[in-house]
Coordinates of C-alpha atoms in Angstrom, one line a residue:
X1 CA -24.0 -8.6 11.5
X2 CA -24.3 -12.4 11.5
X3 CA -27.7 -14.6 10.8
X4 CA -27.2 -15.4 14.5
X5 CA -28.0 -12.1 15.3
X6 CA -32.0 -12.5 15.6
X7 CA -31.6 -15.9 17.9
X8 CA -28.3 -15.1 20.0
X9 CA -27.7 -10.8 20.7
X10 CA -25.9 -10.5 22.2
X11 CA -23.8 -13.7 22.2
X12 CA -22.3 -12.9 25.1
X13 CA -22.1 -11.0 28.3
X14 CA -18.9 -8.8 30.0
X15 CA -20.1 -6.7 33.0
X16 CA -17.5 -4.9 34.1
X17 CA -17.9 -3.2 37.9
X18 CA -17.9 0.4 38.6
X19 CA -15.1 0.3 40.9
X20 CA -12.3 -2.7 41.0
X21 CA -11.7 -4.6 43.9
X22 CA -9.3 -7.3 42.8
X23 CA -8.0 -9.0 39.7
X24 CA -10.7 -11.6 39.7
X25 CA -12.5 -12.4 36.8
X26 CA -16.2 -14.5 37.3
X27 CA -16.5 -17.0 34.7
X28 CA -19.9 -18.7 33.4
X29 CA -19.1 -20.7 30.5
X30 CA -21.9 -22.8 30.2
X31 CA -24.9 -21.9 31.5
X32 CA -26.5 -20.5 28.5
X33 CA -30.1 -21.0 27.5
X34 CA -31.1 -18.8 23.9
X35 CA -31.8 -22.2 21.9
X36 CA -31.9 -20.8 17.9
X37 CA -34.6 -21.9 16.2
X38 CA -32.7 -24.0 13.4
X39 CA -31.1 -26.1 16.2
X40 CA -33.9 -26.9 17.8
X41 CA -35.3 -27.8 14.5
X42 CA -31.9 -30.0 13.7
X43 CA -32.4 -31.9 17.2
X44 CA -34.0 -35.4 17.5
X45 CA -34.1 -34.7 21.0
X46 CA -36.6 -32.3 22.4
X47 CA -35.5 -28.8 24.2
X48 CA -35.9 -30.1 27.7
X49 CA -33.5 -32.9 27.2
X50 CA -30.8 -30.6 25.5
X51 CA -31.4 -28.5 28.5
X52 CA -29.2 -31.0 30.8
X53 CA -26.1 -30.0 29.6
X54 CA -26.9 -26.8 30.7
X55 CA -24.8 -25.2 34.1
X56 CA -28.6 -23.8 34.7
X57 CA -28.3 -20.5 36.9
X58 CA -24.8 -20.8 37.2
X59 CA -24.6 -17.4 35.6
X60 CA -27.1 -15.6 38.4
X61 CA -25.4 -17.2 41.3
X62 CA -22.1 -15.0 40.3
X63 CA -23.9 -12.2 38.6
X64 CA -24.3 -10.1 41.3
X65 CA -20.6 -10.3 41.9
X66 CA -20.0 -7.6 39.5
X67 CA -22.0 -5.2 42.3
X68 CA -19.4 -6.2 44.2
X69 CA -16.3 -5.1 42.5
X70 CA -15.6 -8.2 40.1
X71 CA -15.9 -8.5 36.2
X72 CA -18.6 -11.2 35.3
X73 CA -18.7 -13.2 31.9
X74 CA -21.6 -15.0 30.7
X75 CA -22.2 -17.2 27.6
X76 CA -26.0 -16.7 26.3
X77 CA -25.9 -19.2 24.0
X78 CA -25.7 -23.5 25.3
X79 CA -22.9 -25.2 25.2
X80 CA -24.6 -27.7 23.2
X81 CA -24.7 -25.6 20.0
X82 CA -21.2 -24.3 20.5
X83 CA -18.9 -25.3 23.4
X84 CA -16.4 -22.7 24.3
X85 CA -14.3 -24.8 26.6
X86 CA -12.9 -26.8 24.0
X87 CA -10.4 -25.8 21.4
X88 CA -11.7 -24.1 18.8
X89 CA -11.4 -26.9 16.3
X90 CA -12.3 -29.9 18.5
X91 CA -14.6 -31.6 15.6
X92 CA -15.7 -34.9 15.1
X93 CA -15.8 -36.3 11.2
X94 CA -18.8 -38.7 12.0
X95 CA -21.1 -35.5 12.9
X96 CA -20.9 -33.6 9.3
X97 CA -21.4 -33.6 5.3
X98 CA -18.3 -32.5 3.6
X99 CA -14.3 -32.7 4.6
X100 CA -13.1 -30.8 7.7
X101 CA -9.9 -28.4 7.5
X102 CA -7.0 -30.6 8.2
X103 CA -5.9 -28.2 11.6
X104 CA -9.2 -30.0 12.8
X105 CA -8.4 -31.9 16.0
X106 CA -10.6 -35.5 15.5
X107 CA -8.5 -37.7 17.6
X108 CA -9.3 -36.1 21.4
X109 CA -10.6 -38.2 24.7
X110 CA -13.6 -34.8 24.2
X111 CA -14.4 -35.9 20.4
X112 CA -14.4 -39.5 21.1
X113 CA -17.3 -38.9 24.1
X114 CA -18.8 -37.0 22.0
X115 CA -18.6 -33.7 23.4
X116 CA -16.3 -31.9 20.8
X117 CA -16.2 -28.2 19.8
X118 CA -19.9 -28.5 18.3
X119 CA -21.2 -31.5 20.7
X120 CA -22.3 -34.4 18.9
X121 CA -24.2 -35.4 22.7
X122 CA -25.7 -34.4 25.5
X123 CA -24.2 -34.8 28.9
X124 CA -26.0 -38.3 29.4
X125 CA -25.1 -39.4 25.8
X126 CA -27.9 -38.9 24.0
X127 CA -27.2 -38.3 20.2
X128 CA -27.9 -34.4 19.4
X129 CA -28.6 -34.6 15.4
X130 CA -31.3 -36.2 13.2
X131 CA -28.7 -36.0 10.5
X132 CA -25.3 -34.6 9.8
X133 CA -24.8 -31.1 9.6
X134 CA -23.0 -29.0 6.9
X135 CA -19.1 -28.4 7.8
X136 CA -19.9 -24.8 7.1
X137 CA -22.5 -24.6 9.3
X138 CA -19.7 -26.2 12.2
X139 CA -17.1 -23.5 11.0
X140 CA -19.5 -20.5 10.9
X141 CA -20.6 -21.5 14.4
X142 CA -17.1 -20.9 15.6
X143 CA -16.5 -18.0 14.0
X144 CA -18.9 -16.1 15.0
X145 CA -19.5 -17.5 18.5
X146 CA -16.3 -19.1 19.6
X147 CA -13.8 -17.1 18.5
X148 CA -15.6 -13.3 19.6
X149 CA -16.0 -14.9 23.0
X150 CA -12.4 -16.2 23.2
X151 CA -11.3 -13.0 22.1
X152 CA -13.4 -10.8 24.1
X153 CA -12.3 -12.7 27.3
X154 CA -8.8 -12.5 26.3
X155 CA -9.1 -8.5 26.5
X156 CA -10.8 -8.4 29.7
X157 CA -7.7 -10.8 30.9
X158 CA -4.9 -8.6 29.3
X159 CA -6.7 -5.5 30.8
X160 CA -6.8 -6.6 34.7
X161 CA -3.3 -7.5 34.1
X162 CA -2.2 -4.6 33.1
X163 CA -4.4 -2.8 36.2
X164 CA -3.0 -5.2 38.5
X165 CA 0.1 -7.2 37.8
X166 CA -1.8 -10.8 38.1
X167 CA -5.4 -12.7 37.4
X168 CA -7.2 -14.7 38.7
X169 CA -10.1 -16.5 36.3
X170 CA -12.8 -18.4 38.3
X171 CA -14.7 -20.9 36.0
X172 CA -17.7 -21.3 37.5
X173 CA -20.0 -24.4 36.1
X174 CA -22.5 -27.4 38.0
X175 CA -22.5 -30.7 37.8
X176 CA -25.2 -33.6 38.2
X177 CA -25.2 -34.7 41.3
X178 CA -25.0 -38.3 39.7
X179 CA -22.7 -39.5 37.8
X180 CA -23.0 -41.3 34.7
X181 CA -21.5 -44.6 36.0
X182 CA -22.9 -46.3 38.6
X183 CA -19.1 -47.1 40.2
X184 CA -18.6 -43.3 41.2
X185 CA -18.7 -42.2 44.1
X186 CA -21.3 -39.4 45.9
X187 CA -20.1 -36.5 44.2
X188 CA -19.1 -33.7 46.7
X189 CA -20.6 -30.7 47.3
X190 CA -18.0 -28.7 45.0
X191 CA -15.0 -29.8 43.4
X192 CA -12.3 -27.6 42.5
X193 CA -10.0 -28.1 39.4
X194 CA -6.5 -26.9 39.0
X195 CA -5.1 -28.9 36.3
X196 CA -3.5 -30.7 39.4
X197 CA -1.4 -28.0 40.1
X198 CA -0.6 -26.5 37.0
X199 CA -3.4 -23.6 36.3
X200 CA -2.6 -21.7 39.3
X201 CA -0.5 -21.3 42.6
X202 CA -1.7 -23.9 45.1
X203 CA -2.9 -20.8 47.6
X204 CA -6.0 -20.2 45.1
X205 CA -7.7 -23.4 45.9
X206 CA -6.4 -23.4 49.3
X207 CA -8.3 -20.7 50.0
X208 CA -11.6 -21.5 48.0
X209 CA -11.1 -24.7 49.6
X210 CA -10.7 -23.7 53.5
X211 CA -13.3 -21.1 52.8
X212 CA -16.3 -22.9 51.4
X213 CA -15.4 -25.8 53.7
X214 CA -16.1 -23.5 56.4
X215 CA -19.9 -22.5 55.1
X216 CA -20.7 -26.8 55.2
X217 CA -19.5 -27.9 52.2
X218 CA -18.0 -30.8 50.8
X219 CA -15.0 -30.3 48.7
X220 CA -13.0 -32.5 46.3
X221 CA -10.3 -31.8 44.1
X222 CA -9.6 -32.2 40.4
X223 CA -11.9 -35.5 40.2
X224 CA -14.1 -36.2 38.1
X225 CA -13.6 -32.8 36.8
X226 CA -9.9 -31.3 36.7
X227 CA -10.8 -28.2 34.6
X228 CA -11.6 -27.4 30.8
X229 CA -9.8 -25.6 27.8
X230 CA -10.7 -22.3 29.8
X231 CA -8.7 -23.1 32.6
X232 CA -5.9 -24.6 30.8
X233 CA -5.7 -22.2 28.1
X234 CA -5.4 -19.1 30.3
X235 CA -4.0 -20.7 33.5
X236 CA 0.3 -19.6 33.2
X237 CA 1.3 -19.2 36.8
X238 CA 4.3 -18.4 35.0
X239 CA 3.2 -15.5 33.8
X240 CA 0.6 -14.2 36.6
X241 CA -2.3 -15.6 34.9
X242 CA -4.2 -18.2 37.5
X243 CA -7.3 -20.1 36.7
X244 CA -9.3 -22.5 38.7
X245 CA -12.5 -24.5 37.8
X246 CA -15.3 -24.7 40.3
X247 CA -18.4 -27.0 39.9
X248 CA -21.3 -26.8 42.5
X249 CA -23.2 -30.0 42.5
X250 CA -26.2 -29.0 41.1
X251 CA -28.8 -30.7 44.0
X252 CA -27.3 -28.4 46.2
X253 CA -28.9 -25.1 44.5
X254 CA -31.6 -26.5 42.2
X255 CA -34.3 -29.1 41.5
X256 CA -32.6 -31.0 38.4
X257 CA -35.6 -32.8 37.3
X258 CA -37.9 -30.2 36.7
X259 CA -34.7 -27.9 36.2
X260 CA -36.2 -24.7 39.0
X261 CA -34.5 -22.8 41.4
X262 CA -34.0 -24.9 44.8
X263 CA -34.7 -23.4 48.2
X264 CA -31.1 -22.8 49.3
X265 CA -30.2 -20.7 45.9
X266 CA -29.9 -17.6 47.8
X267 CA -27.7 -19.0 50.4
X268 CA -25.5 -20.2 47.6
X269 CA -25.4 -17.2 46.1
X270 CA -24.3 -15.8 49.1
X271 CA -22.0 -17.8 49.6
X272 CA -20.0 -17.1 46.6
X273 CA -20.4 -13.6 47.6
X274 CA -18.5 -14.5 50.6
X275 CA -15.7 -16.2 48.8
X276 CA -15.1 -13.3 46.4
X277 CA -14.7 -11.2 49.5
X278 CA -12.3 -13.4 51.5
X279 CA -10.2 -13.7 47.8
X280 CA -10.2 -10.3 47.4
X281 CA -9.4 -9.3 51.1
X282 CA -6.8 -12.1 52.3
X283 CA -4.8 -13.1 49.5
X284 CA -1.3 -10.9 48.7
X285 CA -1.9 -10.6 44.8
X286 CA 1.7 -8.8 44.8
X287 CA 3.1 -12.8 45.2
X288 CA 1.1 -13.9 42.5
X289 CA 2.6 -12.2 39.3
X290 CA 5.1 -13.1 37.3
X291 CA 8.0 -12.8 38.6
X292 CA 7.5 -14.2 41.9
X293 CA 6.0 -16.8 40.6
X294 CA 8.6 -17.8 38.1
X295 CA 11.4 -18.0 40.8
X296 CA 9.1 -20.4 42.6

């Protein structure tokens, strides 16, 4: 259908369980690894660096979720071709040949680090491109990976709502365990994003909160990371929609340098397996739709 076809089929993932549980929706945004070809060929950087702005494995810690009674959506292809937690049109002018469309957003904090709609970095600031792309290329890009993914995710929303009266999105991605700058501090275990307060009721990180806390880890809250365009986007308390943002600190799970699967992965995974359960069992989803929570 697309020349993407060959290098990315299918773009992305939905696996849907036999038998519903809750309304809660497992997110992987970012942990996609099916390099095409001509990008790899574009790249002054070689595969392995690309590779750090990869959530690696993110998408197998939750995957077995959907055994569980919980949709799981995965993103094949890296976020360093196409970034799905941006806007769709988050572009910056000094990465392409030829005008942009003037809906183009050029002017946000994202684009001027570099880490736009189509990235014009890695995580660590490392230029992506030998040269600038075609604007085409850019627009095709979203087309045809973007805006299918956006939509798709979108339907599987609109359809737990309609089963259950409410959602609940968990955006699962990792972070270093470093930060870029050397003035921040250790970086917790797992910090949860809520938009501070505005993506969901304060009960959903609460609970992730008091749970995971409880199996030894260290939790922070909307710093450094506060949540994406996903959570954003689809987080409307207002209207029973609830999204929060979780990122695992990546030395807890895996080896970063050579990028392998750490000794404590399956406990991790189990873990998340336990917090699933104790949303789905202890949390009243009749409060969280709409009109409750527009009264609050």
């Amino acid at each position: 259908m697309t020349r993407f076809d060959g290098d990315l089929s299918p773009p992305f993932e939905i696996v849907e369980p036999r038998e519903w549980r809750a309304p809660i929706i497992f997110n992987s945004p970012h942990s996609g690894s099916t390099y095409p070809d001509d990008f790899l060929a574009a790249s002054r950087i070689d595969l392995s660096t690309l590779r750090r702005s990869e959530d690696s494995f993110m998408d197998e810690l939750v995957g077995h979720l959907s055994d569980r009674g919980f949709p799981v959506v995965r993103v094949n292809f890296p976020r360093s071709y196409v970034d799905v937690n941006r806007e769709p049109y988050e572009l910056d002018p000094r990465m392409f040949a030829g005008r942009l469309p003037s809906f183009a957003n050029t002017r946000s904090m994202r684009v001027a680090g570099g880490l736009g709609t189509i990235p014009r970095v890695v995580g660590d600031g490392q230029e992506i491109y030998r040269d600038r792309i075609a604007v085409d290329d850019a627009l095709e890009r979203i087309e045809v990976l973007y805006k299918p993914y956006h939509r798709a995710l979108r339907r599987l929303i609109n359809k737990v709502h309609q089963m259950f009266g409410t959602v609940v999105l968990v955006d699962c991605h990792s972070m270093p365990s470093v930060g870029v700058s050397r003035d921040e501090p250790r970086r917790p275990d797992i910090v949860i994003g809520d938009r501070y307060g505005t993506s969901c009721v304060p009960l959903l990180p609460d609970r992730v909160e008091e749970t995971m806390s409880g199996l030894g880890y260290s939790i922070g809250r909307n710093k450094p990371y506060a949540g994406g365009f996903i959570t954003e986007h689809y987080g409307n308390p207002a209207s029973g929609l609830h999204a929060v943002q979780l990122e695992l600190n990546r030395a807890i799970y895996m080896d970063e340098r050579r990028r392998e699967r750490g000794p404590r992965f399956g406990q991790v995974a189990a873990d998340f397996a336990v917090l699933a359960d104790v949303l789905a069992t202890t949390i009243s989803f009749g409060d969280l739709g709409p009109f409750q929570a527009a009264a609050e």
